[in-house]
């Protein structure tokens, strides 16, 4: 797909950009440009064409107040990162896995399919335009946020016939702020994130909107994230508000909830499974109930617990707060296996560990 470019835009002075890159935080600052591709349905309202691919100055989107994304939430998104290597080149990690997931989400939300090469090209064009925004500090990267929204002005409830795909970028350090340290997680008993046949496996804004009230509860209880359970399946552990979860068992086995259609299939999740297998670790994707977490911590069968995702990378979990009950130790140091997997994954992403699976794609 051919992109047109309007590249002269600079929203921040070189000095301001340098100050942001010195301490990027997560999700607060945005680069100078955005990638956009528009989709319009044909007569049948189902098939359609993508066109007008462009890199334009970053800025507010002009939307009709009746645009269906604003009313019915027909929206999906992705998250991936661009890493600066020591030689100055910029790479991203498994973008075709994100492209494929975007299309699975699109199918579930009745949005159009986007050609995987067009998806990767949109990232490449945006990163090339804003390459000076890619941080080079340890654990830092340019977070890329592709998303697709229904822009058609129409209040009937049906799949929109006008859609916009966009990518924005934001320099990012540790998702949880400051230095990496174990986080506390709050168990939600009042809310579920997803149900059978719902949108749990899709990366759509609605899932995250539905998690926010529970996230507020977590924050009120001093926790960084919320854990959702499947109350109909022995309180099976599902996932965190925006991350998958892993357990390191005594003897070195890795356990993570299996994909049941209510859990997001994380790209980081699947990469960790591969890296663990490469190390000769046993990996089990299965149901794990809250009770097993409680007993495993008490009797030593579970040695480490961690969260993972593009934004979180691999973040150790210190304590699980289940109401008044505290499972684990908020002061416990990060586990050895957790940190070894984190170091290896970040090493591959930043070019200091061999990319033996061919996961990296050069952007600039
Ligand atoms: C990501 O990890 O990329 C996500 O989309 C999750 C969100 C917590 C930032």
XYZ file of C-alpha atoms and ligand atoms in Angstrom:
373
model
C 0.000 0.000 0.000
C 1.325 3.439 -0.973
C 1.443 6.045 1.798
C 1.479 9.783 1.182
C 3.433 11.809 3.725
C 3.097 15.223 5.313
C 6.204 15.329 7.420
C 7.074 18.866 8.412
C 5.281 18.756 11.744
C 7.165 19.120 15.033
C 4.938 19.457 18.112
C 7.716 19.768 20.664
C 11.013 21.604 20.577
C 14.146 19.420 20.456
C 14.723 20.401 24.068
C 11.229 19.372 25.231
C 11.491 16.094 23.362
C 14.852 15.382 25.003
C 13.305 16.084 28.422
C 10.431 13.669 27.694
C 12.796 10.972 26.442
C 14.880 11.334 29.605
C 11.841 10.265 31.629
C 9.126 8.917 29.322
C 6.808 7.251 31.859
C 3.961 5.473 30.076
C 1.363 6.866 27.716
C 1.601 10.562 28.545
C 3.407 11.953 25.505
C 2.839 11.456 21.796
C 5.043 11.857 18.767
C 4.700 14.327 15.880
C 2.823 12.171 13.366
C 0.117 9.563 12.967
C -0.535 6.922 10.312
C -4.052 6.729 8.869
C -5.868 4.497 6.375
C -9.594 4.862 5.615
C -12.046 2.120 4.735
C -15.342 2.471 2.924
C -17.818 -0.353 2.374
C -19.065 -1.250 -1.076
C -22.756 -1.488 -1.964
C -23.135 -4.775 -0.068
C -22.071 -3.022 3.162
C -19.680 -5.871 3.993
C -16.788 -5.883 1.551
C -14.983 -2.630 0.991
C -11.748 -0.844 0.143
C -8.903 0.637 2.152
C -7.437 3.778 0.688
C -5.846 7.173 1.324
C -2.992 5.689 3.384
C -1.064 8.602 4.805
C 1.292 9.914 7.448
C -0.114 13.170 8.755
C 0.608 15.542 11.649
C -0.522 14.203 15.035
C -3.596 16.064 16.244
C -7.261 15.821 17.245
C -9.506 13.695 15.024
C -12.543 15.380 13.547
C -15.475 12.989 14.064
C -19.189 13.413 13.482
C -20.924 13.295 16.909
C -23.042 10.432 15.521
C -19.967 8.331 14.624
C -20.877 4.833 15.772
C -17.640 4.320 17.730
C -18.882 7.028 20.110
C -22.171 5.219 20.751
C -21.667 1.500 20.296
C -17.933 1.189 20.913
C -17.084 -0.501 17.625
C -13.331 -0.255 18.181
C -10.265 -2.483 18.403
C -6.602 -1.812 19.086
C -3.128 -3.311 19.295
C 0.010 -2.590 21.289
C 3.596 -3.202 20.253
C 6.930 -1.468 20.639
C 9.813 -0.135 18.553
C 13.245 -0.726 20.107
C 16.416 1.206 19.379
C 19.443 -1.078 19.022
C 22.994 -0.090 19.930
C 23.838 0.661 16.275
C 20.952 3.164 16.070
C 18.656 0.961 13.965
C 15.046 0.533 15.112
C 13.212 -2.802 15.255
C 9.859 -4.139 16.307
C 8.874 -7.513 17.724
C 6.573 -10.035 15.975
C 4.434 -7.384 14.226
C 2.753 -10.015 12.058
C 1.423 -11.665 15.230
C -0.167 -8.326 16.154
C -1.472 -7.892 12.606
C -3.102 -11.330 12.765
C -4.606 -10.589 16.183
C -5.945 -7.229 14.946
C -7.742 -9.131 12.215
C -9.153 -11.667 14.690
C -10.412 -8.768 16.814
C -11.775 -7.094 13.670
C -13.727 -10.211 12.798
C -15.303 -10.336 16.275
C -16.203 -6.618 16.220
C -17.542 -6.693 12.637
C -14.746 -4.418 11.432
C -12.900 -4.912 8.116
C -9.770 -7.020 7.681
C -6.543 -5.089 7.104
C -3.781 -6.547 4.961
C -0.947 -7.658 7.304
C 1.719 -6.030 5.146
C -0.219 -2.731 5.212
C -0.296 -2.984 9.019
C 3.485 -3.449 9.211
C 4.068 -0.744 6.598
C 1.994 1.711 8.665
C 4.300 1.073 11.634
C 7.401 1.432 9.488
C 6.261 4.724 7.941
C 5.285 6.223 11.292
C 8.489 5.157 13.031
C 10.598 6.479 10.136
C 8.791 9.835 10.382
C 9.219 10.010 14.174
C 12.463 8.087 14.575
C 13.927 10.766 16.870
C 11.209 9.828 19.378
C 12.502 6.272 19.895
C 14.148 6.246 23.347
C 17.410 4.407 23.941
C 17.398 4.006 27.746
C 17.313 0.585 29.379
C 13.814 -0.909 29.331
C 12.534 1.934 27.153
C 10.932 1.829 23.718
C 8.487 3.661 21.497
C 5.055 2.188 22.252
C 2.983 1.829 19.077
C -0.782 1.891 19.348
C -2.619 0.868 16.155
C -6.415 1.129 16.427
C -9.499 0.876 14.251
C -12.695 2.859 14.804
C -16.152 3.011 13.237
C -16.470 6.550 11.903
C -19.791 6.325 10.075
C -22.414 8.786 11.349
C -25.386 6.474 11.856
C -27.385 5.606 14.962
C -28.895 2.315 13.804
C -27.111 -0.596 15.435
C -25.204 -2.312 12.616
C -21.616 -2.655 11.431
C -20.336 0.718 10.270
C -19.673 1.313 6.587
C -16.933 3.852 7.215
C -13.941 2.953 9.309
C -10.607 4.522 10.088
C -7.371 2.694 11.011
C -4.765 4.778 12.782
C -1.451 4.411 14.560
C -0.136 6.711 17.267
C 3.175 6.380 19.106
C 4.298 7.234 22.620
C 7.758 6.939 24.199
C 7.548 4.465 27.083
C 9.487 3.337 30.132
C 8.178 1.036 32.872
C 4.373 0.715 32.628
C 4.039 0.833 36.421
C 6.387 3.815 36.752
C 9.838 4.111 38.333
C 12.118 1.110 38.771
C 10.846 -2.415 38.160
C 9.501 -3.929 41.373
C 6.915 -6.566 42.290
C 3.349 -5.293 42.049
C 0.280 -6.028 44.144
C -2.813 -7.455 42.452
C -6.419 -7.148 43.614
C -8.865 -10.050 43.080
C -12.146 -8.881 41.610
C -15.144 -10.821 42.917
C -17.709 -8.204 41.953
C -16.930 -7.952 38.258
C -16.044 -10.233 35.358
C -13.980 -9.124 32.390
C -15.564 -11.412 29.807
C -18.014 -14.242 29.432
C -18.484 -17.237 27.140
C -19.102 -16.137 23.585
C -18.230 -12.551 24.517
C -15.321 -10.438 23.388
C -12.683 -11.594 25.916
C -10.294 -12.851 23.234
C -10.593 -9.642 21.204
C -8.501 -6.576 21.928
C -11.380 -4.125 21.978
C -11.811 -0.962 24.006
C -15.008 -2.313 25.588
C -13.099 -5.002 27.506
C -10.841 -2.371 29.005
C -13.761 -0.034 29.760
C -15.450 -2.911 31.592
C -12.301 -3.472 33.663
C -12.034 0.101 34.936
C -14.426 -0.060 37.864
C -12.558 -3.111 39.143
C -9.247 -1.342 38.476
C -10.479 1.538 40.662
C -11.260 -0.972 43.410
C -7.722 -2.350 43.019
C -6.193 1.107 43.341
C -8.315 1.873 46.416
C -6.792 -1.251 47.926
C -3.230 -0.282 47.110
C -2.894 -2.577 44.063
C -1.631 -1.861 40.557
C -3.814 -4.282 38.608
C -6.932 -6.348 39.002
C -7.217 -10.119 38.579
C -10.367 -11.416 36.917
C -11.687 -14.889 37.687
C -14.143 -17.165 35.949
C -16.731 -17.515 38.720
C -18.460 -20.391 36.885
C -15.336 -22.520 36.731
C -14.053 -22.976 40.273
C -12.834 -19.370 40.346
C -10.391 -20.081 37.539
C -7.725 -17.406 37.078
C -8.343 -15.600 33.782
C -6.158 -12.541 33.259
C -5.340 -9.148 34.701
C -6.968 -5.924 33.496
C -4.432 -5.639 30.682
C -1.951 -8.488 31.119
C -1.626 -12.287 31.126
C -0.405 -14.148 34.188
C 2.185 -16.937 34.700
C 3.189 -19.179 37.622
C 6.650 -20.700 38.131
C 6.148 -23.986 39.976
C 8.577 -25.839 42.220
C 10.780 -27.907 39.901
C 10.705 -25.209 37.220
C 7.415 -25.886 35.417
C 5.638 -22.840 33.974
C 1.830 -22.678 34.196
C -0.489 -20.135 32.559
C -4.274 -20.103 32.112
C -5.252 -21.797 28.872
C -6.965 -19.825 26.139
C -10.662 -20.405 26.475
C -12.013 -17.584 24.343
C -12.339 -15.284 27.355
C -8.603 -14.534 27.613
C -6.506 -12.364 25.333
C -3.905 -14.320 23.367
C -0.919 -12.162 24.301
C 2.047 -11.966 21.927
C 4.296 -11.658 24.986
C 2.481 -14.664 26.509
C 3.207 -16.864 23.494
C 6.825 -15.623 23.294
C 7.403 -16.529 26.954
C 5.982 -20.001 26.367
C 8.473 -20.449 23.507
C 11.449 -19.071 25.471
C 10.608 -21.322 28.423
C 10.401 -24.387 26.165
C 13.756 -23.397 24.628
C 15.196 -23.547 28.159
C 13.852 -27.067 28.544
C 11.109 -25.968 30.936
C 7.807 -27.781 30.996
C 4.963 -25.428 30.091
C 1.345 -26.156 30.961
C -1.579 -24.134 29.647
C -4.412 -25.179 31.903
C -7.052 -24.054 34.337
C -5.590 -22.744 37.548
C -8.017 -21.858 40.321
C -7.640 -19.177 42.948
C -7.455 -21.953 45.568
C -4.402 -23.473 43.850
C -2.694 -20.059 43.937
C -3.454 -19.758 47.667
C -2.298 -23.304 48.526
C 0.671 -23.194 46.153
C 2.097 -20.091 47.802
C 1.448 -21.553 51.269
C 3.073 -24.944 50.614
C 5.819 -23.738 48.269
C 4.479 -25.427 45.106
C 4.282 -21.980 43.471
C 7.612 -20.189 43.675
C 7.057 -17.139 41.471
C 4.149 -15.341 39.824
C 4.436 -12.729 37.105
C 2.328 -10.604 34.777
C 3.193 -10.064 31.134
C 2.180 -7.972 28.170
C 3.697 -5.587 25.650
C 3.382 -2.662 28.043
C 4.274 -4.598 31.205
C 6.947 -6.805 29.511
C 7.390 -9.243 32.444
C 6.517 -7.745 35.835
C 6.816 -9.781 39.041
C 3.702 -10.108 41.204
C 4.453 -9.754 44.922
C 1.118 -10.084 46.634
C -2.414 -11.065 45.645
C -4.997 -9.294 47.777
C -8.238 -11.219 48.061
C -10.291 -8.974 50.317
C -8.620 -9.145 53.721
C -6.575 -12.176 52.703
C -3.023 -11.546 51.417
C -1.448 -14.301 49.306
C 2.326 -13.859 48.878
C 4.665 -11.223 50.197
C 4.695 -7.644 48.877
C 8.332 -7.291 49.967
C 9.574 -10.502 48.289
C 12.258 -9.810 45.669
C 11.543 -10.590 42.010
C 11.946 -14.312 41.274
C 14.964 -15.738 39.489
C 13.058 -17.392 36.627
C 10.889 -14.288 36.183
C 13.949 -12.085 35.841
C 15.837 -14.531 33.602
C 12.895 -14.682 31.168
C 12.521 -10.899 31.302
C 16.213 -10.339 30.597
C 16.167 -12.763 27.683
C 12.988 -11.326 26.144
C 14.194 -7.735 26.470
C 17.602 -8.845 25.188
C 16.069 -10.234 21.999
C 13.907 -7.138 21.546
C 16.837 -4.763 22.019
C 19.281 -6.758 19.908
C 21.682 -7.949 22.601
C 20.492 -11.584 22.552
C 20.369 -13.578 19.298
C 16.953 -13.487 17.610
C 16.860 -17.244 17.021
C 13.136 -17.321 16.140
C 13.281 -14.471 13.604
C 10.919 -12.361 15.710
C 12.420 -8.962 14.906
C 11.367 -6.765 11.985
C 13.426 -3.721 11.079
C 11.478 -0.441 10.985
C 14.188 2.194 10.555
C -0.349 -3.681 26.019
O 0.334 -4.330 26.804
O 0.117 -3.296 24.934
C -1.747 -3.349 26.290
O -2.464 -3.052 25.398
C -2.242 -3.344 27.676
C -2.434 -2.036 28.302
C -2.369 -2.280 29.792
C -1.475 -0.961 27.961
